Amino acid sequence: MNSPSFSAWSQRRLSCLLLALLVVDRCIVWLHGGSGTGLLEMITHSVGVGGIGVLFAGHCDTYEGPVVTLGRQALDGGNVNLVLPWVRPEDEGEIRHAFQHAQEVRRLGTEARELADRFFLETLVRVHRAGEGAPFTGLKHAEDTGPTIPAADQALEDGSISKVWTLLSDALHAGLHQRFERAAARKHYAVGDVPAGRAYVSAYVPYIHYVEALWDLARGAAPAHHGEHEHGAQHPHSHGEGA
C-alpha cells in the first residue's frame, strides 16, 4: 500500500500528532506503575535500536540539535535572524542583546570566543525551551534517540513525509496489537479468581487508554482525563466469565 500524499499543513499536523502520542504513551505507562511495553520500546524493538530517550527532552537542548546548529551559524555569519524564529516574540529582545554581547566578546580572542559562544547558545536554548514550558538543565551531547527525530528532520529536507509515516504507523500498529493481545489473553477468568481479574484490568485499562489517546489525537482533541472514568469499573465486558 502506497503512503498517502499530504499537504504541507497535513504533514506538520501528522508529525505533531504522532510525536505527541509518544509523550501520551509515556504518561500512560507511568500512570500504571511503569508496567507493560510502551510505544517507544516498540519502536526500539522493531528497528533494533537501543536506549530511546524522551524525545522532547533530548533534541533541542543538545549540541547536535537544530537550535544550537542554527545558533552557531548565526554567530559565525553575524546574523541573529537565523535563530529568532525559535523564540517567542516577547523573548526576541533578550536574544538580540545576548547575541550582540557575544559578538563583541568573540573579538577578544580564542578563549573569549569559546566562552561567548557557550553563553549565547545556552541563553538561546534556555529561552527557546522556556517558550515551550520545558526546563533547561544545560547543553548536552545527544544520546541515541532512535530513528524518529532524524527521520522527521530528513523529511523536511526531502519534502516528503512518507518515511516518517511508515516508521510511526508501523510502531503504532505494533503498540496497539501488543496491548490488545495482552488484554485478550487475560479476559476470560473465573469470577472468584480476584488476582486473575486484577491482571485482566491491568491489561484492559492501558489498552483502552491507548485506543482513546489515538482517537483523540487523530481528531485533534485533547486526550480524555482518565481519572474521570476508569473503564474497567464501568464496562460490562471488562469482567470475566460468569460475572
PDB file of C-alpha atoms in Angstrom:
ATOM      1  CA  MET A   1       0.000   0.000   0.000  1.00  0.00           C
ATOM      2  CA  ASN A   2       1.466   3.316  -1.030  1.00  0.00           C
ATOM      3  CA  SER A   3       1.772   6.086   1.534  1.00  0.00           C
ATOM      4  CA  PRO A   4      -0.802   8.839   1.033  1.00  0.00           C
ATOM      5  CA  SER A   5       0.257  12.241  -0.152  1.00  0.00           C
ATOM      6  CA  PHE A   6      -0.294  15.166   2.186  1.00  0.00           C
ATOM      7  CA  SER A   7      -0.327  18.921   2.004  1.00  0.00           C
ATOM      8  CA  ALA A   8       2.414  20.741   3.922  1.00  0.00           C
ATOM      9  CA  TRP A   9      -0.107  21.602   6.645  1.00  0.00           C
ATOM     10  CA  SER A  10      -1.261  17.980   6.921  1.00  0.00           C
ATOM     11  CA  GLN A  11       2.337  16.812   7.127  1.00  0.00           C
ATOM     12  CA  ARG A  12       3.110  19.148  10.002  1.00  0.00           C
ATOM     13  CA  ARG A  13      -0.107  18.220  11.791  1.00  0.00           C
ATOM     14  CA  LEU A  14       0.532  14.497  11.392  1.00  0.00           C
ATOM     15  CA  SER A  15       4.091  14.810  12.642  1.00  0.00           C
ATOM     16  CA  CYS A  16       2.940  16.755  15.710  1.00  0.00           C
ATOM     17  CA  LEU A  17       0.122  14.282  16.317  1.00  0.00           C
ATOM     18  CA  LEU A  18       2.303  11.200  16.215  1.00  0.00           C
ATOM     19  CA  LEU A  19       5.136  12.726  18.216  1.00  0.00           C
ATOM     20  CA  ALA A  20       2.646  13.923  20.823  1.00  0.00           C
ATOM     21  CA  LEU A  21       1.370  10.367  21.024  1.00  0.00           C
ATOM     22  CA  LEU A  22       4.784   9.228  22.141  1.00  0.00           C
ATOM     23  CA  VAL A  23       4.520  11.550  25.127  1.00  0.00           C
ATOM     24  CA  VAL A  24       0.967  10.388  25.892  1.00  0.00           C
ATOM     25  CA  ASP A  25       2.171   6.806  25.726  1.00  0.00           C
ATOM     26  CA  ARG A  26       4.899   7.507  28.281  1.00  0.00           C
ATOM     27  CA  CYS A  27       2.350   9.131  30.597  1.00  0.00           C
ATOM     28  CA  ILE A  28       0.014   6.140  30.350  1.00  0.00           C
ATOM     29  CA  VAL A  29       2.805   3.701  31.164  1.00  0.00           C
ATOM     30  CA  TRP A  30       3.932   5.864  34.097  1.00  0.00           C
ATOM     31  CA  LEU A  31       0.402   6.190  35.496  1.00  0.00           C
ATOM     32  CA  HIS A  32       0.106   2.427  35.572  1.00  0.00           C
ATOM     33  CA  GLY A  33       3.268   1.842  37.517  1.00  0.00           C
ATOM     34  CA  GLY A  34       5.672   1.616  34.615  1.00  0.00           C
ATOM     35  CA  SER A  35       4.467  -1.865  33.698  1.00  0.00           C
ATOM     36  CA  GLY A  36       3.977  -3.063  30.144  1.00  0.00           C
ATOM     37  CA  THR A  37       5.714  -2.170  26.933  1.00  0.00           C
ATOM     38  CA  GLY A  38       5.330   1.388  25.708  1.00  0.00           C
ATOM     39  CA  LEU A  39       5.389   2.743  22.189  1.00  0.00           C
ATOM     40  CA  LEU A  40       8.994   3.863  22.471  1.00  0.00           C
ATOM     41  CA  GLU A  41      10.051   0.329  23.370  1.00  0.00           C
ATOM     42  CA  MET A  42       8.012  -0.983  20.450  1.00  0.00           C
ATOM     43  CA  ILE A  43       9.929   1.305  18.096  1.00  0.00           C
ATOM     44  CA  THR A  44      13.195   0.174  19.653  1.00  0.00           C
ATOM     45  CA  HIS A  45      12.279  -3.477  19.212  1.00  0.00           C
ATOM     46  CA  SER A  46      11.043  -3.079  15.658  1.00  0.00           C
ATOM     47  CA  VAL A  47      14.122  -1.263  14.355  1.00  0.00           C
ATOM     48  CA  GLY A  48      16.792  -2.789  16.567  1.00  0.00           C
ATOM     49  CA  VAL A  49      17.899   0.467  18.172  1.00  0.00           C
ATOM     50  CA  GLY A  50      18.501   0.533  21.924  1.00  0.00           C
ATOM     51  CA  GLY A  51      18.017   3.200  24.528  1.00  0.00           C
ATOM     52  CA  ILE A  52      15.425   5.519  23.059  1.00  0.00           C
ATOM     53  CA  GLY A  53      15.192   8.598  25.289  1.00  0.00           C
ATOM     54  CA  VAL A  54      12.376  11.036  25.853  1.00  0.00           C
ATOM     55  CA  LEU A  55      12.187  12.807  22.531  1.00  0.00           C
ATOM     56  CA  PHE A  56      11.422  16.339  23.522  1.00  0.00           C
ATOM     57  CA  ALA A  57      13.936  16.393  26.357  1.00  0.00           C
ATOM     58  CA  GLY A  58      16.837  15.240  24.242  1.00  0.00           C
ATOM     59  CA  HIS A  59      16.837  17.175  20.985  1.00  0.00           C
ATOM     60  CA  CYS A  60      16.664  20.953  21.199  1.00  0.00           C
ATOM     61  CA  ASP A  61      18.971  21.119  24.208  1.00  0.00           C
ATOM     62  CA  THR A  62      21.760  19.161  22.533  1.00  0.00           C
ATOM     63  CA  TYR A  63      24.827  20.365  20.673  1.00  0.00           C
ATOM     64  CA  GLU A  64      23.615  18.368  17.674  1.00  0.00           C
ATOM     65  CA  GLY A  65      20.067  19.783  17.726  1.00  0.00           C
ATOM     66  CA  PRO A  66      18.634  22.397  15.360  1.00  0.00           C
ATOM     67  CA  VAL A  67      18.679  25.295  17.834  1.00  0.00           C
ATOM     68  CA  VAL A  68      22.388  25.014  18.623  1.00  0.00           C
ATOM     69  CA  THR A  69      23.242  24.316  14.994  1.00  0.00           C
ATOM     70  CA  LEU A  70      21.491  27.477  13.860  1.00  0.00           C
ATOM     71  CA  GLY A  71      22.953  29.371  16.812  1.00  0.00           C
ATOM     72  CA  ARG A  72      26.479  28.552  15.659  1.00  0.00           C
ATOM     73  CA  GLN A  73      25.619  29.586  12.113  1.00  0.00           C
ATOM     74  CA  ALA A  74      24.185  32.855  13.408  1.00  0.00           C
ATOM     75  CA  LEU A  75      27.329  33.613  15.395  1.00  0.00           C
ATOM     76  CA  ASP A  76      29.670  32.755  12.542  1.00  0.00           C
ATOM     77  CA  GLY A  77      27.629  34.656   9.982  1.00  0.00           C
ATOM     78  CA  GLY A  78      26.718  37.594  12.222  1.00  0.00           C
ATOM     79  CA  ASN A  79      23.007  37.113  11.507  1.00  0.00           C
ATOM     80  CA  VAL A  80      20.763  36.771  14.557  1.00  0.00           C
ATOM     81  CA  ASN A  81      17.695  36.392  12.336  1.00  0.00           C
ATOM     82  CA  LEU A  82      18.606  32.740  11.817  1.00  0.00           C
ATOM     83  CA  VAL A  83      17.553  31.914  15.383  1.00  0.00           C
ATOM     84  CA  LEU A  84      14.748  34.377  16.087  1.00  0.00           C
ATOM     85  CA  PRO A  85      12.031  32.056  14.716  1.00  0.00           C
ATOM     86  CA  TRP A  86      12.939  29.648  17.547  1.00  0.00           C
ATOM     87  CA  VAL A  87      11.947  32.060  20.323  1.00  0.00           C
ATOM     88  CA  ARG A  88       8.731  33.874  21.190  1.00  0.00           C
ATOM     89  CA  PRO A  89       8.332  37.495  20.051  1.00  0.00           C
ATOM     90  CA  GLU A  90       8.462  38.693  23.654  1.00  0.00           C
ATOM     91  CA  ASP A  91      11.851  36.982  24.090  1.00  0.00           C
ATOM     92  CA  GLU A  92      13.419  38.468  20.972  1.00  0.00           C
ATOM     93  CA  GLY A  93      14.977  41.390  22.856  1.00  0.00           C
ATOM     94  CA  GLU A  94      16.851  39.097  25.237  1.00  0.00           C
ATOM     95  CA  ILE A  95      18.237  37.055  22.355  1.00  0.00           C
ATOM     96  CA  ARG A  96      19.294  40.119  20.385  1.00  0.00           C
ATOM     97  CA  HIS A  97      21.076  41.503  23.452  1.00  0.00           C
ATOM     98  CA  ALA A  98      22.835  38.196  24.162  1.00  0.00           C
ATOM     99  CA  PHE A  99      23.835  37.909  20.504  1.00  0.00           C
ATOM    100  CA  GLN A 100      25.305  41.404  20.390  1.00  0.00           C
ATOM    101  CA  HIS A 101      27.199  40.819  23.626  1.00  0.00           C
ATOM    102  CA  ALA A 102      28.580  37.519  22.325  1.00  0.00           C
ATOM    103  CA  GLN A 103      29.697  39.093  19.050  1.00  0.00           C
ATOM    104  CA  GLU A 104      31.632  41.775  20.929  1.00  0.00           C
ATOM    105  CA  VAL A 105      33.322  39.309  23.298  1.00  0.00           C
ATOM    106  CA  ARG A 106      34.252  36.941  20.454  1.00  0.00           C
ATOM    107  CA  ARG A 107      36.670  39.559  19.109  1.00  0.00           C
ATOM    108  CA  LEU A 108      38.826  39.329  22.253  1.00  0.00           C
ATOM    109  CA  GLY A 109      40.487  36.025  21.413  1.00  0.00           C
ATOM    110  CA  THR A 110      40.026  32.264  21.138  1.00  0.00           C
ATOM    111  CA  GLU A 111      39.172  31.602  24.784  1.00  0.00           C
ATOM    112  CA  ALA A 112      36.839  34.567  24.910  1.00  0.00           C
ATOM    113  CA  ARG A 113      35.179  33.346  21.717  1.00  0.00           C
ATOM    114  CA  GLU A 114      34.501  29.936  23.239  1.00  0.00           C
ATOM    115  CA  LEU A 115      33.011  31.466  26.382  1.00  0.00           C
ATOM    116  CA  ALA A 116      30.915  33.904  24.368  1.00  0.00           C
ATOM    117  CA  ASP A 117      29.588  31.164  22.121  1.00  0.00           C
ATOM    118  CA  ARG A 118      28.653  28.990  25.069  1.00  0.00           C
ATOM    119  CA  PHE A 119      26.939  31.910  26.810  1.00  0.00           C
ATOM    120  CA  PHE A 120      24.858  32.735  23.750  1.00  0.00           C
ATOM    121  CA  LEU A 121      23.955  29.143  22.903  1.00  0.00           C
ATOM    122  CA  GLU A 122      22.899  28.376  26.477  1.00  0.00           C
ATOM    123  CA  THR A 123      20.825  31.560  26.579  1.00  0.00           C
ATOM    124  CA  LEU A 124      19.228  30.732  23.247  1.00  0.00           C
ATOM    125  CA  VAL A 125      18.293  27.171  24.199  1.00  0.00           C
ATOM    126  CA  ARG A 126      17.103  28.184  27.676  1.00  0.00           C
ATOM    127  CA  VAL A 127      14.807  30.846  26.239  1.00  0.00           C
ATOM    128  CA  HIS A 128      13.584  28.512  23.490  1.00  0.00           C
ATOM    129  CA  ARG A 129      12.703  25.786  25.972  1.00  0.00           C
ATOM    130  CA  ALA A 130      11.078  28.239  28.358  1.00  0.00           C
ATOM    131  CA  GLY A 131       8.779  29.191  25.499  1.00  0.00           C
ATOM    132  CA  GLU A 132       7.757  25.534  25.270  1.00  0.00           C
ATOM    133  CA  GLY A 133       7.272  25.266  29.018  1.00  0.00           C
ATOM    134  CA  ALA A 134      10.249  22.925  29.296  1.00  0.00           C
ATOM    135  CA  PRO A 135      13.124  23.122  31.789  1.00  0.00           C
ATOM    136  CA  PHE A 136      16.719  23.751  30.783  1.00  0.00           C
ATOM    137  CA  THR A 137      19.426  21.792  32.585  1.00  0.00           C
ATOM    138  CA  GLY A 138      22.335  22.680  30.346  1.00  0.00           C
ATOM    139  CA  LEU A 139      23.571  21.749  26.903  1.00  0.00           C
ATOM    140  CA  LYS A 140      24.499  18.136  26.359  1.00  0.00           C
ATOM    141  CA  HIS A 141      25.558  15.812  23.593  1.00  0.00           C
ATOM    142  CA  ALA A 142      22.685  13.849  22.099  1.00  0.00           C
ATOM    143  CA  GLU A 143      22.147  10.274  23.120  1.00  0.00           C
ATOM    144  CA  ASP A 144      20.781   7.736  20.692  1.00  0.00           C
ATOM    145  CA  THR A 145      17.113   8.752  20.324  1.00  0.00           C
ATOM    146  CA  GLY A 146      16.310   6.148  17.718  1.00  0.00           C
ATOM    147  CA  PRO A 147      15.165   6.807  14.153  1.00  0.00           C
ATOM    148  CA  THR A 148      12.212   9.138  14.735  1.00  0.00           C
ATOM    149  CA  ILE A 149      13.843  12.559  15.053  1.00  0.00           C
ATOM    150  CA  PRO A 150      16.402  12.050  12.262  1.00  0.00           C
ATOM    151  CA  ALA A 151      13.600  10.796  10.034  1.00  0.00           C
ATOM    152  CA  ALA A 152      11.383  13.770  10.883  1.00  0.00           C
ATOM    153  CA  ASP A 153      14.182  16.238  10.168  1.00  0.00           C
ATOM    154  CA  GLN A 154      15.136  14.475   6.951  1.00  0.00           C
ATOM    155  CA  ALA A 155      11.515  14.503   5.798  1.00  0.00           C
ATOM    156  CA  LEU A 156      11.558  18.291   5.852  1.00  0.00           C
ATOM    157  CA  GLU A 157      14.719  18.277   3.734  1.00  0.00           C
ATOM    158  CA  ASP A 158      13.225  15.736   1.304  1.00  0.00           C
ATOM    159  CA  GLY A 159       9.806  17.379   1.149  1.00  0.00           C
ATOM    160  CA  SER A 160       8.116  14.049   1.820  1.00  0.00           C
ATOM    161  CA  ILE A 161       6.561  12.586   4.971  1.00  0.00           C
ATOM    162  CA  SER A 162       6.371   9.040   3.572  1.00  0.00           C
ATOM    163  CA  LYS A 163       9.297   7.573   5.522  1.00  0.00           C
ATOM    164  CA  VAL A 164       8.116   9.102   8.787  1.00  0.00           C
ATOM    165  CA  TRP A 165       4.612   7.854   8.054  1.00  0.00           C
ATOM    166  CA  THR A 166       5.879   4.315   7.561  1.00  0.00           C
ATOM    167  CA  LEU A 167       8.107   4.397  10.638  1.00  0.00           C
ATOM    168  CA  LEU A 168       5.471   5.712  13.026  1.00  0.00           C
ATOM    169  CA  SER A 169       2.469   3.886  11.596  1.00  0.00           C
ATOM    170  CA  ASP A 170       4.343   0.594  11.925  1.00  0.00           C
ATOM    171  CA  ALA A 171       5.182   1.418  15.538  1.00  0.00           C
ATOM    172  CA  LEU A 172       1.598   2.465  16.301  1.00  0.00           C
ATOM    173  CA  HIS A 173       0.274  -0.767  14.807  1.00  0.00           C
ATOM    174  CA  ALA A 174       2.734  -2.773  16.876  1.00  0.00           C
ATOM    175  CA  GLY A 175       1.846  -0.896  20.069  1.00  0.00           C
ATOM    176  CA  LEU A 176      -1.887  -1.386  19.560  1.00  0.00           C
ATOM    177  CA  HIS A 177      -1.501  -5.058  18.685  1.00  0.00           C
ATOM    178  CA  GLN A 178       0.666  -5.716  21.764  1.00  0.00           C
ATOM    179  CA  ARG A 179      -1.860  -4.126  24.125  1.00  0.00           C
ATOM    180  CA  PHE A 180      -4.789  -5.923  22.501  1.00  0.00           C
ATOM    181  CA  GLU A 181      -3.112  -9.323  22.757  1.00  0.00           C
ATOM    182  CA  ARG A 182      -2.226  -8.742  26.401  1.00  0.00           C
ATOM    183  CA  ALA A 183      -5.805  -7.808  27.308  1.00  0.00           C
ATOM    184  CA  ALA A 184      -7.411 -10.543  25.190  1.00  0.00           C
ATOM    185  CA  ALA A 185      -5.224 -13.215  26.778  1.00  0.00           C
ATOM    186  CA  ARG A 186      -6.458 -12.264  30.266  1.00  0.00           C
ATOM    187  CA  LYS A 187     -10.127 -11.581  29.501  1.00  0.00           C
ATOM    188  CA  HIS A 188     -11.630 -14.932  30.446  1.00  0.00           C
ATOM    189  CA  TYR A 189     -11.138 -15.601  34.141  1.00  0.00           C
ATOM    190  CA  ALA A 190     -13.214 -17.197  36.883  1.00  0.00           C
ATOM    191  CA  VAL A 191     -15.297 -14.776  38.924  1.00  0.00           C
ATOM    192  CA  GLY A 192     -13.756 -15.978  42.181  1.00  0.00           C
ATOM    193  CA  ASP A 193     -10.199 -15.550  40.937  1.00  0.00           C
ATOM    194  CA  VAL A 194      -9.588 -11.979  42.072  1.00  0.00           C
ATOM    195  CA  PRO A 195      -5.848 -11.917  41.218  1.00  0.00           C
ATOM    196  CA  ALA A 196      -6.686 -13.042  37.664  1.00  0.00           C
ATOM    197  CA  GLY A 197      -9.361 -10.361  37.459  1.00  0.00           C
ATOM    198  CA  ARG A 198      -6.906  -7.719  38.546  1.00  0.00           C
ATOM    199  CA  ALA A 199      -4.425  -8.980  35.989  1.00  0.00           C
ATOM    200  CA  TYR A 200      -7.085  -8.510  33.313  1.00  0.00           C
ATOM    201  CA  VAL A 201      -7.910  -4.991  34.452  1.00  0.00           C
ATOM    202  CA  SER A 202      -4.196  -4.120  34.499  1.00  0.00           C
ATOM    203  CA  ALA A 203      -4.062  -5.066  30.816  1.00  0.00           C
ATOM    204  CA  TYR A 204      -7.501  -3.742  29.835  1.00  0.00           C
ATOM    205  CA  VAL A 205      -7.059  -0.190  31.114  1.00  0.00           C
ATOM    206  CA  PRO A 206      -3.791   0.586  29.235  1.00  0.00           C
ATOM    207  CA  TYR A 207      -5.290  -0.953  26.075  1.00  0.00           C
ATOM    208  CA  ILE A 208      -8.428   1.216  26.218  1.00  0.00           C
ATOM    209  CA  HIS A 209      -6.496   4.342  27.164  1.00  0.00           C
ATOM    210  CA  TYR A 210      -4.135   3.768  24.267  1.00  0.00           C
ATOM    211  CA  VAL A 211      -7.051   3.490  21.820  1.00  0.00           C
ATOM    212  CA  GLU A 212      -8.675   6.610  23.309  1.00  0.00           C
ATOM    213  CA  ALA A 213      -5.442   8.565  23.026  1.00  0.00           C
ATOM    214  CA  LEU A 214      -5.068   7.556  19.386  1.00  0.00           C
ATOM    215  CA  TRP A 215      -8.626   8.583  18.587  1.00  0.00           C
ATOM    216  CA  ASP A 216      -8.450  11.891  20.457  1.00  0.00           C
ATOM    217  CA  LEU A 217      -5.182  12.853  18.785  1.00  0.00           C
ATOM    218  CA  ALA A 218      -6.414  11.769  15.358  1.00  0.00           C
ATOM    219  CA  ARG A 219      -9.394  14.126  15.560  1.00  0.00           C
ATOM    220  CA  GLY A 220      -7.389  16.939  17.116  1.00  0.00           C
ATOM    221  CA  ALA A 221      -8.948  16.742  20.580  1.00  0.00           C
ATOM    222  CA  ALA A 222      -7.173  16.737  23.908  1.00  0.00           C
ATOM    223  CA  PRO A 223      -6.801  13.213  25.323  1.00  0.00           C
ATOM    224  CA  ALA A 224      -9.506  12.279  27.823  1.00  0.00           C
ATOM    225  CA  HIS A 225      -8.721  12.663  31.515  1.00  0.00           C
ATOM    226  CA  HIS A 226      -8.634   9.039  32.504  1.00  0.00           C
ATOM    227  CA  GLY A 227      -9.101   9.734  36.181  1.00  0.00           C
ATOM    228  CA  GLU A 228     -12.676  10.773  35.413  1.00  0.00           C
ATOM    229  CA  HIS A 229     -13.706   7.392  34.018  1.00  0.00           C
ATOM    230  CA  GLU A 230     -11.982   4.097  34.647  1.00  0.00           C
ATOM    231  CA  HIS A 231     -13.297   1.703  32.028  1.00  0.00           C
ATOM    232  CA  GLY A 232     -12.527  -1.423  33.933  1.00  0.00           C
ATOM    233  CA  ALA A 233     -15.090  -0.394  36.534  1.00  0.00           C
ATOM    234  CA  GLN A 234     -17.840   0.660  34.116  1.00  0.00           C
ATOM    235  CA  HIS A 235     -17.950  -1.530  31.019  1.00  0.00           C
ATOM    236  CA  PRO A 236     -19.674  -4.897  31.334  1.00  0.00           C
ATOM    237  CA  HIS A 237     -17.152  -6.517  29.014  1.00  0.00           C
ATOM    238  CA  SER A 238     -14.349  -5.767  31.471  1.00  0.00           C
ATOM    239  CA  HIS A 239     -15.466  -8.637  33.718  1.00  0.00           C
ATOM    240  CA  GLY A 240     -14.597 -12.274  33.470  1.00  0.00           C
ATOM    241  CA  GLU A 241     -16.817 -15.238  32.633  1.00  0.00           C
ATOM    242  CA  GLY A 242     -19.804 -15.609  34.841  1.00  0.00           C
ATOM    243  CA  ALA A 243     -19.728 -12.014  36.078  1.00  0.00           C
TER     244      ALA A 243
END
